Amino acid sequence: MACESSSVKPAFFLSLLCFLLGTASAQLSSTFYSSSCPSVLSTIKSAVSSAVSSEARMGASLLRLHFHDCFVNGCDASILLDDTANFTGEKNAGPNANSVRGYDVIDTIKSQLESKCPGVVSCADIVAVAARDSVVALGGASWNVLLGRRDSTTASQSAANSNIPAPTLSLSGLISAFSNKGFTAKEMVALSGSHTIGQARCTTFRTRLYNENNINATFATSLKANCPSSGGDNNLSPLDTTSPTSFDNAYFKNLQTQKGLLHSDQQLFGGGSTDAQVNAYSSNVATFRTDFANAMVKMGNLSPLTGSNGQIRKNCRKVN
């Protein structure tokens, strides 16, 4: 829509409309809960630190929970909703079933916040802050999480199946999937760096392991014992074998030596348009940290529900 008009009154209202449409995140603020729930950030940080200390992998799980939430109709905590008679939720969608974790940690945080500030803090904001705190707990960069998201009253399994990028995507497919959400190829590469932590199931990389040639032979052999050609679908391997619980730039260095675990990982490096970005992050961890943090802020701003839209769930698993 063209934001211009020749007459004064229509021009004013058109400009106002364009401003409102173009600033979905304008209603989000880093100080949203400063008076209504001043302990929100410390409460979330403490719970995340405890969870990650108990199991380092949980940091990656909470980060991924935020990503899988935001890429499906925006950052609205729809991923947390259990199935109901009215809708089939996202938990059992292909990319999430037997895979997405961290629901219990979010429940714990929500329970603590409901005790301190009943009906104030949204599940969507908890997920967004927990993702940031998880990265920090594993040595990554911090960023200011804008707050004020509200929670959805529905979920969509079909949207989850169609919007979350698959590990089988080609480079062009990855660029397209992220472009659909407003991200540049550079931002896609930065966000892919989240695979410097966490683990993947054998079923997601078996085809790469046994059928692809752009994989380090020694690396492949080391993985096959835990990921046989048939069976062992849920056996886990780290996405970054070098430092799987440290949020660093080793993921990109692994790609340079054909040690990307997923097909989609190695697509980022192999003669394509993103090689230079992988090289840049491999040689300069500070650049990666900065770009990743900026991209995470942008992701957290995907189509939030604000104002009177949505609700503040009392229980993150069900609508009020």
mmCIF file of N, CA and C in Angstrom, residues 1-5 9-27:
data_model
loop_
_atom_site.group_PDB
_atom_site.id
_atom_site.type_symbol
_atom_site.label_atom_id
_atom_site.label_comp_id
_atom_site.label_asym_id
_atom_site.label_seq_id
_atom_site.Cartn_x
_atom_site.Cartn_y
_atom_site.Cartn_z
ATOM 1 N N MET A 1 0.848 -1.187 0.000
ATOM 2 C CA MET A 1 0.000 0.000 0.000
ATOM 3 C C MET A 1 0.878 1.230 0.000
ATOM 4 N N ALA A 2 0.544 2.220 -0.828
ATOM 5 C CA ALA A 2 1.352 3.430 -0.940
ATOM 6 C C ALA A 2 0.963 4.387 0.170
ATOM 7 N N CYS A 3 1.940 4.843 0.936
ATOM 8 C CA CYS A 3 1.661 5.713 2.065
ATOM 9 C C CYS A 3 1.813 7.168 1.655
ATOM 10 N N GLU A 4 0.916 7.623 0.808
ATOM 11 C CA GLU A 4 0.948 9.024 0.421
ATOM 12 C C GLU A 4 -0.448 9.441 -0.015
ATOM 13 N N SER A 5 -0.748 10.733 0.125
ATOM 14 C CA SER A 5 -2.054 11.250 -0.270
ATOM 15 C C SER A 5 -1.938 12.732 -0.538
ATOM 16 N N LYS A 9 -6.376 15.860 5.388
ATOM 17 C CA LYS A 9 -6.988 14.959 6.375
ATOM 18 C C LYS A 9 -6.768 13.492 6.033
ATOM 19 N N PRO A 10 -7.061 13.079 4.795
ATOM 20 C CA PRO A 10 -6.782 11.678 4.455
ATOM 21 C C PRO A 10 -5.310 11.345 4.626
ATOM 22 N N ALA A 11 -4.459 12.319 4.301
ATOM 23 C CA ALA A 11 -3.015 12.074 4.411
ATOM 24 C C ALA A 11 -2.631 11.781 5.850
ATOM 25 N N PHE A 12 -3.243 12.525 6.772
ATOM 26 C CA PHE A 12 -2.928 12.323 8.178
ATOM 27 C C PHE A 12 -3.337 10.924 8.639
ATOM 28 N N PHE A 13 -4.559 10.552 8.306
ATOM 29 C CA PHE A 13 -5.040 9.249 8.749
ATOM 30 C C PHE A 13 -4.321 8.105 8.042
ATOM 31 N N LEU A 14 -3.982 8.341 6.775
ATOM 32 C CA LEU A 14 -3.243 7.320 6.033
ATOM 33 C C LEU A 14 -1.851 7.151 6.635
ATOM 34 N N SER A 15 -1.236 8.276 6.981
ATOM 35 C CA SER A 15 0.093 8.222 7.597
ATOM 36 C C SER A 15 0.025 7.499 8.936
ATOM 37 N N LEU A 16 -1.039 7.790 9.688
ATOM 38 C CA LEU A 16 -1.201 7.139 10.990
ATOM 39 C C LEU A 16 -1.368 5.635 10.820
ATOM 40 N N LEU A 17 -2.187 5.263 9.828
ATOM 41 C CA LEU A 17 -2.410 3.841 9.575
ATOM 42 C C LEU A 17 -1.112 3.158 9.167
ATOM 43 N N CYS A 18 -0.369 3.812 8.285
ATOM 44 C CA CYS A 18 0.902 3.238 7.825
ATOM 45 C C CYS A 18 1.883 3.101 8.984
ATOM 46 N N PHE A 19 1.857 4.103 9.882
ATOM 47 C CA PHE A 19 2.740 4.039 11.042
ATOM 48 C C PHE A 19 2.376 2.855 11.928
ATOM 49 N N LEU A 20 1.077 2.680 12.163
ATOM 50 C CA LEU A 20 0.630 1.586 13.025
ATOM 51 C C LEU A 20 0.929 0.230 12.403
ATOM 52 N N LEU A 21 0.733 0.130 11.087
ATOM 53 C CA LEU A 21 0.997 -1.131 10.411
ATOM 54 C C LEU A 21 2.485 -1.448 10.381
ATOM 55 N N GLY A 22 3.295 -0.416 10.279
ATOM 56 C CA GLY A 22 4.732 -0.625 10.116
ATOM 57 C C GLY A 22 5.506 -0.753 11.411
ATOM 58 N N THR A 23 4.819 -0.584 12.545
ATOM 59 C CA THR A 23 5.547 -0.637 13.822
ATOM 60 C C THR A 23 4.867 -1.608 14.777
ATOM 61 N N ALA A 24 4.813 -2.859 14.350
ATOM 62 C CA ALA A 24 4.181 -3.887 15.190
ATOM 63 C C ALA A 24 4.871 -3.988 16.541
ATOM 64 N N SER A 25 6.193 -3.722 16.538
ATOM 65 C CA SER A 25 6.938 -3.864 17.784
ATOM 66 C C SER A 25 6.980 -2.570 18.589
ATOM 67 N N ALA A 26 6.355 -1.518 18.048
ATOM 68 C CA ALA A 26 6.429 -0.226 18.738
ATOM 69 C C ALA A 26 5.763 -0.290 20.114
ATOM 70 N N GLN A 27 4.785 -1.189 20.271
ATOM 71 C CA GLN A 27 4.106 -1.303 21.551
ATOM 72 C C GLN A 27 4.888 -2.187 22.518
#
